[in-house]
PDB file of C-alpha atoms in Angstrom:
ATOM      1  CA  MET F   1     -42.082 -54.924 117.242  1.00 93.00           C
ATOM      2  CA  ARG F   2     -43.049 -51.503 117.065  1.00 96.00           C
ATOM      3  CA  ILE F   3     -42.770 -49.896 113.540  1.00 97.00           C
ATOM      4  CA  LEU F   4     -42.650 -46.676 112.287  1.00 98.00           C
ATOM      5  CA  LEU F   5     -44.250 -45.954 108.840  1.00 97.00           C
ATOM      6  CA  ALA F   6     -43.232 -42.612 107.469  1.00 96.00           C
ATOM      7  CA  ILE F   7     -45.736 -42.220 104.367  1.00 95.00           C
ATOM      8  CA  ASP F   8     -46.364 -39.037 102.285  1.00 91.00           C
ATOM      9  CA  GLY F   9     -48.371 -40.221  99.803  1.00 90.00           C
ATOM     10  CA  SER F  10     -44.971 -40.992  96.730  1.00 90.00           C
ATOM     11  CA  PRO F  11     -44.806 -43.804  94.743  1.00 91.00           C
ATOM     12  CA  SER F  12     -41.965 -44.293  97.131  1.00 92.00           C
ATOM     13  CA  SER F  13     -44.082 -44.061 100.231  1.00 93.00           C
ATOM     14  CA  ASP F  14     -46.189 -46.415  98.963  1.00 94.00           C
ATOM     15  CA  ARG F  15     -43.659 -49.056  97.794  1.00 94.00           C
ATOM     16  CA  ALA F  16     -42.947 -48.521 101.912  1.00 96.00           C
ATOM     17  CA  ALA F  17     -46.305 -48.912 102.929  1.00 96.00           C
ATOM     18  CA  GLN F  18     -46.394 -52.204 100.723  1.00 95.00           C
ATOM     19  CA  LEU F  19     -43.154 -53.520 102.671  1.00 96.00           C
ATOM     20  CA  VAL F  20     -44.377 -53.482 105.705  1.00 96.00           C
ATOM     21  CA  GLY F  21     -47.795 -55.062 104.260  1.00 94.00           C
ATOM     22  CA  THR F  22     -46.052 -57.691 103.267  1.00 93.00           C
ATOM     23  CA  THR F  23     -43.672 -58.589 105.970  1.00 92.00           C
ATOM     24  CA  SER F  24     -44.414 -61.049 108.181  1.00 90.00           C
ATOM     25  CA  TRP F  25     -43.953 -59.206 112.175  1.00 91.00           C
ATOM     26  CA  PRO F  26     -43.867 -60.971 115.510  1.00 90.00           C
ATOM     27  CA  ASP F  27     -46.801 -61.533 116.905  1.00 91.00           C
ATOM     28  CA  GLY F  28     -47.961 -58.552 119.141  1.00 93.00           C
ATOM     29  CA  SER F  29     -46.280 -55.983 116.648  1.00 95.00           C
ATOM     30  CA  ALA F  30     -47.623 -52.641 116.495  1.00 97.00           C
ATOM     31  CA  ILE F  31     -47.845 -50.191 113.549  1.00 97.00           C
ATOM     32  CA  ARG F  32     -48.182 -46.519 114.054  1.00 97.00           C
ATOM     33  CA  VAL F  33     -48.198 -45.028 110.157  1.00 97.00           C
ATOM     34  CA  VAL F  34     -47.413 -41.399 110.791  1.00 97.00           C
ATOM     35  CA  HIS F  35     -47.381 -38.032 107.970  1.00 95.00           C
ATOM     36  CA  VAL F  36     -46.016 -34.994 108.638  1.00 92.00           C
ATOM     37  CA  ALA F  37     -48.530 -32.282 107.419  1.00 86.00           C
ATOM     38  CA  ALA F  38     -47.206 -29.113 105.213  1.00 71.00           C
ATOM     39  CA  PRO F  39     -48.084 -25.562 106.810  1.00 63.00           C
ATOM     40  CA  GLU F  40     -49.889 -24.769 103.500  1.00 55.00           C
ATOM     41  CA  ALA F  41     -51.542 -21.545 104.845  1.00 49.00           C
ATOM     42  CA  GLU F  42     -48.676 -20.120 105.982  1.00 53.00           C
ATOM     43  CA  SER F  43     -47.134 -20.350 102.496  1.00 53.00           C
ATOM     44  CA  TYR F  44     -50.041 -18.198 101.816  1.00 51.00           C
ATOM     45  CA  LEU F  45     -49.355 -15.536 104.647  1.00 53.00           C
ATOM     46  CA  SER F  46     -45.850 -15.696 103.772  1.00 55.00           C
ATOM     47  CA  MET F  47     -46.531 -13.972 100.259  1.00 54.00           C
ATOM     48  CA  PRO F  48     -45.564 -10.644 100.232  1.00 59.00           C
ATOM     49  CA  GLY F  49     -48.776  -7.985  99.363  1.00 55.00           C
ATOM     50  CA  VAL F  50     -51.213 -11.045  99.646  1.00 56.00           C
ATOM     51  CA  VAL F  51     -54.256 -10.519 102.530  1.00 57.00           C
ATOM     52  CA  VAL F  52     -55.706 -13.555 102.910  1.00 57.00           C
ATOM     53  CA  SER F  53     -59.238 -13.612 105.394  1.00 62.00           C
ATOM     54  CA  ALA F  54     -59.843 -16.074 108.180  1.00 65.00           C
ATOM     55  CA  GLU F  55     -62.391 -17.929 106.081  1.00 69.00           C
ATOM     56  CA  THR F  56     -60.322 -18.611 104.008  1.00 60.00           C
ATOM     57  CA  ILE F  57     -57.344 -20.279 106.069  1.00 59.00           C
ATOM     58  CA  ASP F  58     -60.345 -22.102 107.434  1.00 66.00           C
ATOM     59  CA  ARG F  59     -61.277 -23.487 104.573  1.00 66.00           C
ATOM     60  CA  ILE F  60     -57.224 -24.217 103.602  1.00 57.00           C
ATOM     61  CA  ALA F  61     -57.068 -25.648 107.022  1.00 63.00           C
ATOM     62  CA  THR F  62     -59.771 -27.587 106.752  1.00 67.00           C
ATOM     63  CA  SER F  63     -59.722 -29.093 103.369  1.00 66.00           C
ATOM     64  CA  SER F  64     -55.747 -29.832 104.268  1.00 73.00           C
ATOM     65  CA  ARG F  65     -56.739 -31.573 107.362  1.00 81.00           C
ATOM     66  CA  GLN F  66     -59.113 -34.299 104.881  1.00 85.00           C
ATOM     67  CA  ARG F  67     -56.156 -34.456 102.855  1.00 87.00           C
ATOM     68  CA  ASN F  68     -53.914 -36.007 105.715  1.00 89.00           C
ATOM     69  CA  ASP F  69     -56.830 -37.603 107.024  1.00 90.00           C
ATOM     70  CA  GLU F  70     -57.239 -39.874 103.942  1.00 92.00           C
ATOM     71  CA  LEU F  71     -53.277 -40.255 102.993  1.00 92.00           C
ATOM     72  CA  LEU F  72     -52.949 -41.825 106.665  1.00 94.00           C
ATOM     73  CA  SER F  73     -56.029 -44.133 106.314  1.00 93.00           C
ATOM     74  CA  SER F  74     -54.639 -45.002 103.181  1.00 92.00           C
ATOM     75  CA  GLY F  75     -51.775 -45.727 104.074  1.00 92.00           C
ATOM     76  CA  ALA F  76     -53.088 -48.019 107.376  1.00 93.00           C
ATOM     77  CA  ALA F  77     -55.346 -49.806 104.966  1.00 92.00           C
ATOM     78  CA  GLY F  78     -53.909 -53.183 104.388  1.00 84.00           C
ATOM     79  CA  LEU F  79     -51.444 -53.127 107.191  1.00 93.00           C
ATOM     80  CA  SER F  80     -53.999 -54.612 109.938  1.00 85.00           C
ATOM     81  CA  GLY F  81     -53.822 -58.200 110.238  1.00 83.00           C
ATOM     82  CA  PRO F  82     -53.611 -61.347 113.210  1.00 86.00           C
ATOM     83  CA  GLY F  83     -51.064 -60.244 115.886  1.00 86.00           C
ATOM     84  CA  ARG F  84     -50.692 -56.993 114.932  1.00 92.00           C
ATOM     85  CA  ALA F  85     -52.361 -53.254 115.688  1.00 95.00           C
ATOM     86  CA  VAL F  86     -52.136 -50.288 113.689  1.00 96.00           C
ATOM     87  CA  ASP F  87     -52.597 -46.616 114.736  1.00 96.00           C
ATOM     88  CA  THR F  88     -52.253 -43.524 112.970  1.00 96.00           C
ATOM     89  CA  MET F  89     -50.996 -39.851 113.443  1.00 96.00           C
ATOM     90  CA  LEU F  90     -50.495 -36.378 112.039  1.00 95.00           C
ATOM     91  CA  LEU F  91     -47.493 -34.781 112.843  1.00 94.00           C
ATOM     92  CA  GLU F  92     -46.123 -31.643 112.426  1.00 89.00           C
ATOM     93  CA  GLY F  93     -42.589 -29.649 111.704  1.00 89.00           C
ATOM     94  CA  ARG F  94     -39.825 -30.412 109.456  1.00 89.00           C
ATOM     95  CA  PRO F  95     -40.172 -34.430 108.505  1.00 91.00           C
ATOM     96  CA  ALA F  96     -36.870 -35.908 109.300  1.00 92.00           C
ATOM     97  CA  SER F  97     -37.192 -34.047 112.804  1.00 93.00           C
ATOM     98  CA  ALA F  98     -40.734 -35.231 113.119  1.00 95.00           C
ATOM     99  CA  ILE F  99     -40.024 -38.665 112.421  1.00 95.00           C
ATOM    100  CA  ALA F 100     -37.272 -39.190 114.370  1.00 94.00           C
ATOM    101  CA  ASP F 101     -38.984 -37.808 117.706  1.00 95.00           C
ATOM    102  CA  ALA F 102     -42.111 -39.789 116.929  1.00 96.00           C
ATOM    103  CA  ALA F 103     -40.551 -42.786 116.561  1.00 96.00           C
ATOM    104  CA  ARG F 104     -38.622 -42.286 119.909  1.00 94.00           C
ATOM    105  CA  ASP F 105     -41.570 -40.993 121.680  1.00 96.00           C
ATOM    106  CA  PHE F 106     -43.319 -44.838 120.570  1.00 97.00           C
ATOM    107  CA  HIS F 107     -40.397 -46.494 120.970  1.00 95.00           C
ATOM    108  CA  ALA F 108     -40.103 -48.176 117.742  1.00 96.00           C
ATOM    109  CA  ASP F 109     -38.069 -51.043 116.638  1.00 94.00           C
ATOM    110  CA  VAL F 110     -37.519 -49.835 113.203  1.00 95.00           C
ATOM    111  CA  ILE F 111     -38.549 -46.956 111.090  1.00 97.00           C
ATOM    112  CA  VAL F 112     -39.811 -47.713 107.710  1.00 97.00           C
ATOM    113  CA  LEU F 113     -39.733 -45.061 104.678  1.00 95.00           C
ATOM    114  CA  GLY F 114     -39.570 -44.640 100.764  1.00 93.00           C
ATOM    115  CA  SER F 115     -36.243 -43.711  99.407  1.00 88.00           C
ATOM    116  CA  HIS F 116     -38.201 -40.060  97.725  1.00 74.00           C
ATOM    117  CA  GLY F 117     -39.788 -37.839  98.967  1.00 52.00           C
ATOM    118  CA  ARG F 118     -42.843 -36.440  97.081  1.00 50.00           C
ATOM    119  CA  GLY F 119     -39.856 -33.220  96.516  1.00 45.00           C
ATOM    120  CA  THR F 120     -37.254 -35.255  95.535  1.00 41.00           C
ATOM    121  CA  LEU F 121     -35.996 -35.175  92.155  1.00 39.00           C
ATOM    122  CA  GLY F 122     -36.294 -37.987  90.214  1.00 41.00           C
ATOM    123  CA  SER F 123     -32.608 -38.388  89.625  1.00 37.00           C
ATOM    124  CA  ALA F 124     -31.910 -37.932  93.005  1.00 44.00           C
ATOM    125  CA  LEU F 125     -30.513 -41.427  94.485  1.00 50.00           C
ATOM    126  CA  LEU F 126     -31.643 -41.027  97.839  1.00 69.00           C
ATOM    127  CA  GLY F 127     -34.532 -38.241  99.223  1.00 75.00           C
ATOM    128  CA  SER F 128     -33.170 -35.723 101.339  1.00 83.00           C
ATOM    129  CA  VAL F 129     -35.547 -36.909 104.270  1.00 88.00           C
ATOM    130  CA  SER F 130     -34.729 -40.288 103.957  1.00 89.00           C
ATOM    131  CA  SER F 131     -31.356 -39.384 104.190  1.00 87.00           C
ATOM    132  CA  GLU F 132     -31.268 -37.476 107.141  1.00 89.00           C
ATOM    133  CA  VAL F 133     -33.893 -39.679 109.308  1.00 92.00           C
ATOM    134  CA  VAL F 134     -31.235 -42.617 108.473  1.00 89.00           C
ATOM    135  CA  GLU F 135     -28.160 -40.366 109.734  1.00 84.00           C
ATOM    136  CA  TYR F 136     -29.723 -38.834 112.899  1.00 83.00           C
ATOM    137  CA  ALA F 137     -32.475 -41.297 114.291  1.00 86.00           C
ATOM    138  CA  THR F 138     -31.034 -43.305 117.238  1.00 85.00           C
ATOM    139  CA  THR F 139     -33.234 -45.882 115.955  1.00 89.00           C
ATOM    140  CA  PRO F 140     -33.094 -49.020 113.258  1.00 92.00           C
ATOM    141  CA  VAL F 141     -34.697 -47.182 109.783  1.00 95.00           C
ATOM    142  CA  LEU F 142     -35.710 -49.320 106.638  1.00 96.00           C
ATOM    143  CA  VAL F 143     -35.058 -47.501 103.256  1.00 96.00           C
ATOM    144  CA  ALA F 144     -37.705 -49.398 100.877  1.00 96.00           C
ATOM    145  CA  ARG F 145     -37.039 -49.540  97.844  1.00 94.00           C
ATOM    146  CA  THR F 146     -38.948 -53.046  96.975  1.00 94.00           C
ATOM    147  CA  THR F 147     -42.301 -54.072  98.020  1.00 95.00           C
ATOM    148  CA  SER F 148     -41.820 -57.535  99.701  1.00 95.00           C
ATOM    149  CA  ILE F 149     -38.431 -59.178 100.778  1.00 96.00           C
ATOM    150  CA  ARG F 150     -37.872 -63.027  99.897  1.00 95.00           C
ATOM    151  CA  ARG F 151     -33.772 -62.724  99.330  1.00 97.00           C
ATOM    152  CA  LEU F 152     -31.316 -60.893 102.024  1.00 97.00           C
ATOM    153  CA  ALA F 153     -27.833 -60.102 102.319  1.00 98.00           C
ATOM    154  CA  LEU F 154     -26.459 -59.172 105.733  1.00 98.00           C
ATOM    155  CA  ALA F 155     -23.238 -57.401 105.578  1.00 96.00           C
ATOM    156  CA  ASP F 156     -20.873 -57.910 108.629  1.00 94.00           C
ATOM    157  CA  ASP F 157     -17.704 -57.055 110.040  1.00 90.00           C
ATOM    158  CA  GLY F 158     -17.635 -58.716 112.921  1.00 90.00           C
ATOM    159  CA  SER F 159     -18.526 -55.145 114.823  1.00 87.00           C
ATOM    160  CA  GLY F 160     -21.744 -55.002 118.072  1.00 88.00           C
ATOM    161  CA  PRO F 161     -24.061 -53.408 115.333  1.00 88.00           C
ATOM    162  CA  ALA F 162     -22.920 -56.184 112.515  1.00 91.00           C
ATOM    163  CA  VAL F 163     -24.326 -58.689 115.273  1.00 92.00           C
ATOM    164  CA  ALA F 164     -27.086 -56.811 116.121  1.00 91.00           C
ATOM    165  CA  ALA F 165     -28.410 -56.365 112.557  1.00 93.00           C
ATOM    166  CA  ARG F 166     -28.013 -61.002 112.223  1.00 95.00           C
ATOM    167  CA  GLU F 167     -29.451 -60.783 115.616  1.00 93.00           C
ATOM    168  CA  LEU F 168     -33.036 -59.128 113.773  1.00 92.00           C
ATOM    169  CA  VAL F 169     -32.485 -61.576 110.844  1.00 94.00           C
ATOM    170  CA  GLU F 170     -32.601 -64.482 113.401  1.00 94.00           C
ATOM    171  CA  ARG F 171     -35.637 -63.650 114.809  1.00 90.00           C
ATOM    172  CA  MET F 172     -37.693 -62.116 111.931  1.00 90.00           C
ATOM    173  CA  PRO F 173     -40.521 -64.881 111.653  1.00 88.00           C
ATOM    174  CA  GLY F 174     -40.969 -63.377 108.148  1.00 87.00           C
ATOM    175  CA  PHE F 175     -37.612 -64.287 107.293  1.00 93.00           C
ATOM    176  CA  GLN F 176     -37.533 -67.861 108.283  1.00 91.00           C
ATOM    177  CA  GLY F 177     -36.500 -70.208 105.029  1.00 94.00           C
ATOM    178  CA  HIS F 178     -35.396 -67.203 102.964  1.00 96.00           C
ATOM    179  CA  ALA F 179     -31.767 -67.512 101.228  1.00 97.00           C
ATOM    180  CA  VAL F 180     -29.786 -64.840 102.230  1.00 98.00           C
ATOM    181  CA  ARG F 181     -25.748 -64.453 101.794  1.00 98.00           C
ATOM    182  CA  VAL F 182     -23.606 -62.992 104.512  1.00 98.00           C
ATOM    183  CA  ILE F 183     -21.079 -60.701 102.497  1.00 97.00           C
ATOM    184  CA  SER F 184     -17.753 -59.344 104.592  1.00 95.00           C
ATOM    185  CA  VAL F 185     -15.216 -57.532 102.345  1.00 93.00           C
ATOM    186  CA  SER F 186     -11.860 -57.653 102.835  1.00 88.00           C
ATOM    187  CA  GLU F 187     -10.478 -53.796 101.840  1.00 81.00           C
ATOM    188  CA  ARG F 188      -7.519 -54.376  99.485  1.00 65.00           C
ATOM    189  CA  GLN F 189      -5.810 -51.228  98.004  1.00 56.00           C
ATOM    190  CA  PRO F 190      -3.745 -53.061  95.088  1.00 51.00           C
ATOM    191  CA  GLY F 191      -0.705 -51.627  94.088  1.00 54.00           C
ATOM    192  CA  TRP F 192       0.375 -49.381  96.950  1.00 52.00           C
ATOM    193  CA  PHE F 193       3.830 -50.861  97.250  1.00 55.00           C
ATOM    194  CA  GLY F 194       4.673 -50.366  94.040  1.00 54.00           C
ATOM    195  CA  TRP F 195       6.938 -47.596  94.135  1.00 55.00           C
ATOM    196  CA  LEU F 196       9.429 -48.992  96.421  1.00 56.00           C
ATOM    197  CA  GLU F 197      12.705 -50.146  95.629  1.00 57.00           C
ATOM    198  CA  PRO F 198      13.337 -54.145  95.700  1.00 59.00           C
ATOM    199  CA  GLU F 199      14.861 -53.634  99.187  1.00 60.00           C
ATOM    200  CA  ALA F 200      11.836 -53.185 100.530  1.00 63.00           C
ATOM    201  CA  ALA F 201      10.455 -57.023  99.797  1.00 65.00           C
ATOM    202  CA  GLY F 202      10.493 -57.873 102.899  1.00 67.00           C
ATOM    203  CA  GLU F 203       8.124 -55.504 104.173  1.00 65.00           C
ATOM    204  CA  ILE F 204       5.837 -55.856 100.502  1.00 64.00           C
ATOM    205  CA  GLN F 205       5.686 -59.401 102.037  1.00 68.00           C
ATOM    206  CA  ALA F 206       4.494 -58.657 105.346  1.00 70.00           C
ATOM    207  CA  PHE F 207       1.992 -56.644 103.869  1.00 65.00           C
ATOM    208  CA  GLU F 208       0.805 -59.384 101.930  1.00 70.00           C
ATOM    209  CA  ASP F 209       1.025 -61.783 104.795  1.00 68.00           C
ATOM    210  CA  ALA F 210      -1.355 -59.463 106.597  1.00 69.00           C
ATOM    211  CA  LEU F 211      -3.626 -59.078 103.935  1.00 71.00           C
ATOM    212  CA  GLN F 212      -3.682 -63.043 103.431  1.00 77.00           C
ATOM    213  CA  ALA F 213      -4.739 -63.203 106.925  1.00 78.00           C
ATOM    214  CA  GLY F 214      -6.817 -60.501 106.971  1.00 76.00           C
ATOM    215  CA  ARG F 215      -8.846 -62.009 104.589  1.00 86.00           C
ATOM    216  CA  LYS F 216      -8.939 -65.680 106.175  1.00 91.00           C
ATOM    217  CA  GLN F 217     -10.717 -63.334 109.188  1.00 91.00           C
ATOM    218  CA  HIS F 218     -13.238 -62.349 107.107  1.00 92.00           C
ATOM    219  CA  GLU F 219     -13.795 -65.642 104.884  1.00 94.00           C
ATOM    220  CA  GLU F 220     -14.116 -67.398 108.960  1.00 95.00           C
ATOM    221  CA  LEU F 221     -16.548 -64.820 110.179  1.00 95.00           C
ATOM    222  CA  ALA F 222     -18.846 -65.026 107.175  1.00 96.00           C
ATOM    223  CA  ALA F 223     -19.087 -68.513 107.342  1.00 97.00           C
ATOM    224  CA  ALA F 224     -19.995 -68.546 111.344  1.00 97.00           C
ATOM    225  CA  SER F 225     -22.146 -66.209 111.014  1.00 97.00           C
ATOM    226  CA  ALA F 226     -24.133 -68.393 108.099  1.00 97.00           C
ATOM    227  CA  ALA F 227     -23.609 -71.009 110.233  1.00 97.00           C
ATOM    228  CA  GLN F 228     -25.503 -68.922 112.697  1.00 96.00           C
ATOM    229  CA  LEU F 229     -28.262 -68.179 110.266  1.00 97.00           C
ATOM    230  CA  THR F 230     -28.681 -71.357 109.321  1.00 97.00           C
ATOM    231  CA  ALA F 231     -29.359 -72.807 112.551  1.00 96.00           C
ATOM    232  CA  ALA F 232     -31.803 -70.300 112.777  1.00 95.00           C
ATOM    233  CA  GLY F 233     -33.663 -71.256 110.085  1.00 95.00           C
ATOM    234  CA  LEU F 234     -32.728 -69.404 106.866  1.00 96.00           C
ATOM    235  CA  VAL F 235     -30.686 -70.704 104.337  1.00 97.00           C
ATOM    236  CA  ALA F 236     -27.111 -69.275 104.040  1.00 97.00           C
ATOM    237  CA  GLU F 237     -24.207 -69.005 102.638  1.00 97.00           C
ATOM    238  CA  ALA F 238     -21.026 -67.113 103.146  1.00 97.00           C
ATOM    239  CA  ASP F 239     -19.071 -64.642 100.420  1.00 96.00           C
ATOM    240  CA  ALA F 240     -15.617 -62.263 101.507  1.00 94.00           C
ATOM    241  CA  PRO F 241     -15.338 -60.706  98.881  1.00 93.00           C
ATOM    242  CA  ILE F 242     -11.724 -58.168  98.108  1.00 90.00           C
ATOM    243  CA  GLY F 243     -11.879 -54.356  97.578  1.00 89.00           C
ATOM    244  CA  ASP F 244     -13.860 -51.342  98.392  1.00 90.00           C
ATOM    245  CA  PRO F 245     -16.647 -52.527 101.134  1.00 91.00           C
ATOM    246  CA  GLY F 246     -19.655 -50.221 100.517  1.00 92.00           C
ATOM    247  CA  THR F 247     -19.155 -50.981  96.516  1.00 93.00           C
ATOM    248  CA  GLU F 248     -18.953 -54.984  97.338  1.00 94.00           C
ATOM    249  CA  ILE F 249     -21.901 -55.668  99.686  1.00 96.00           C
ATOM    250  CA  VAL F 250     -23.842 -53.238  96.552  1.00 96.00           C
ATOM    251  CA  ARG F 251     -22.542 -55.630  94.117  1.00 96.00           C
ATOM    252  CA  ALA F 252     -22.572 -59.067  96.012  1.00 97.00           C
ATOM    253  CA  ALA F 253     -26.156 -58.217  97.107  1.00 97.00           C
ATOM    254  CA  GLN F 254     -27.408 -57.276  93.799  1.00 96.00           C
ATOM    255  CA  ASP F 255     -25.354 -60.703  92.427  1.00 97.00           C
ATOM    256  CA  PHE F 256     -27.426 -62.235  94.885  1.00 97.00           C
ATOM    257  CA  GLY F 257     -30.997 -60.859  93.793  1.00 97.00           C
ATOM    258  CA  ALA F 258     -31.109 -59.625  97.200  1.00 98.00           C
ATOM    259  CA  ASP F 259     -34.519 -57.795  97.803  1.00 97.00           C
ATOM    260  CA  LEU F 260     -33.321 -56.173 101.136  1.00 97.00           C
ATOM    261  CA  ILE F 261     -29.461 -55.122 102.638  1.00 97.00           C
ATOM    262  CA  VAL F 262     -29.082 -55.462 106.409  1.00 97.00           C
ATOM    263  CA  MET F 263     -26.172 -54.104 108.464  1.00 94.00           C
ATOM    264  CA  GLY F 264     -25.068 -51.942 110.789  1.00 90.00           C
ATOM    265  CA  THR F 265     -23.506 -48.875 111.679  1.00 84.00           C
ATOM    266  CA  ARG F 266     -21.408 -47.532 114.502  1.00 67.00           C
ATOM    267  CA  GLY F 267     -21.064 -43.865 114.295  1.00 50.00           C
ATOM    268  CA  GLN F 268     -22.706 -41.883 116.612  1.00 45.00           C
ATOM    269  CA  THR F 269     -21.521 -38.245 116.441  1.00 42.00           C
ATOM    270  CA  GLY F 270     -19.558 -36.010 114.683  1.00 42.00           C
ATOM    271  CA  LEU F 271     -16.459 -37.509 113.342  1.00 42.00           C
ATOM    272  CA  GLU F 272     -16.745 -40.691 114.604  1.00 45.00           C
ATOM    273  CA  ARG F 273     -20.234 -40.670 111.708  1.00 44.00           C
ATOM    274  CA  LEU F 274     -18.049 -39.153 109.533  1.00 40.00           C
ATOM    275  CA  LEU F 275     -15.539 -42.142 109.553  1.00 37.00           C
ATOM    276  CA  LEU F 276     -17.718 -45.037 109.963  1.00 39.00           C
ATOM    277  CA  GLY F 277     -20.587 -44.138 108.177  1.00 64.00           C
ATOM    278  CA  SER F 278     -19.297 -44.472 104.969  1.00 79.00           C
ATOM    279  CA  VAL F 279     -19.782 -47.187 103.790  1.00 87.00           C
ATOM    280  CA  VAL F 280     -23.513 -46.905 104.980  1.00 88.00           C
ATOM    281  CA  ARG F 281     -23.849 -44.080 103.006  1.00 86.00           C
ATOM    282  CA  LYS F 282     -22.413 -45.345  99.964  1.00 89.00           C
ATOM    283  CA  VAL F 283     -24.818 -48.654  99.711  1.00 93.00           C
ATOM    284  CA  LEU F 284     -27.825 -46.668 100.466  1.00 91.00           C
ATOM    285  CA  HIS F 285     -27.003 -44.198  98.012  1.00 89.00           C
ATOM    286  CA  HIS F 286     -26.377 -47.334  95.351  1.00 92.00           C
ATOM    287  CA  ALA F 287     -28.042 -50.479  96.359  1.00 94.00           C
ATOM    288  CA  HIS F 288     -31.094 -51.252  93.934  1.00 93.00           C
ATOM    289  CA  CYS F 289     -32.606 -52.919  96.704  1.00 95.00           C
ATOM    290  CA  SER F 290     -34.241 -51.935 100.585  1.00 96.00           C
ATOM    291  CA  VAL F 291     -31.368 -51.599 103.396  1.00 96.00           C
ATOM    292  CA  LEU F 292     -31.700 -51.891 106.867  1.00 96.00           C
ATOM    293  CA  VAL F 293     -29.569 -49.707 108.596  1.00 94.00           C
ATOM    294  CA  ILE F 294     -29.218 -50.801 112.523  1.00 90.00           C
ATOM    295  CA  ARG F 295     -27.559 -48.154 114.905  1.00 79.00           C
ATOM    296  CA  PRO F 296     -26.884 -49.279 118.583  1.00 66.00           C
ATOM    297  CA  ARG F 297     -29.581 -47.394 120.515  1.00 59.00           C
ATOM    298  CA  PRO F 298     -27.802 -44.717 122.865  1.00 56.00           C
ATOM    299  CA  ALA F 299     -26.747 -46.156 126.953  1.00 52.00           C
TER     300      ALA F 299
END
């Protein structure tokens, strides 16, 4: 497995590095630690009326390289171990774009990064760089809020990406024996038909029957996924709540004490991304724990 860990020296980034270090990856895994360098010298040159000598620019550049090298070395420390190889790389450019491009060039199976960067306001729910990487990277992205994984929540809606998410959980050696709750949410908007006349009782009953059938499908889906995970060596249980999917996934994961939510998203571009990615965005912004988002690779 190939893991791209993006760091920036923030506390959130440190948690991401700890999470990569404590996770048992498959034998033969490669971990690449990357950091996107800030163009410090350019900021001085862009100041109106400020003249900077060549010697000063060289000194700034040398100091910046040293700090970046130290940051990468610190981020890579403790990641080495049997069955895994670790290297580092300094990137340039817009952080989110540089990280996504580096993941593609590395043929990464997953990007791991913190939920907040150094420049993110502490009150923000999700940093702009993290949000952008999740939104546009074709590689699965793990947004770290925890330093280890002991309990998992798997969101399953029966889609191809959800199947891919379950298969990843099944084959991760570090997840063997862990407790996992499979969450499959049946949507419902209670009372939407309250304005209908009594003569519409037949339509109302048909709608209720459809809701019950949908809930049964989600119960069966969650139970089947839990059975597959149990057969793969995890301790799985099923949960099929009713309500808003994003809200119910976050609630069920928190009630379960999950360290990680694993979920797929089908959105790729344009309006399709907007419509199908809304549940993922809600979970990313409101989850108390780490979130791994699986998106199918483009053909």
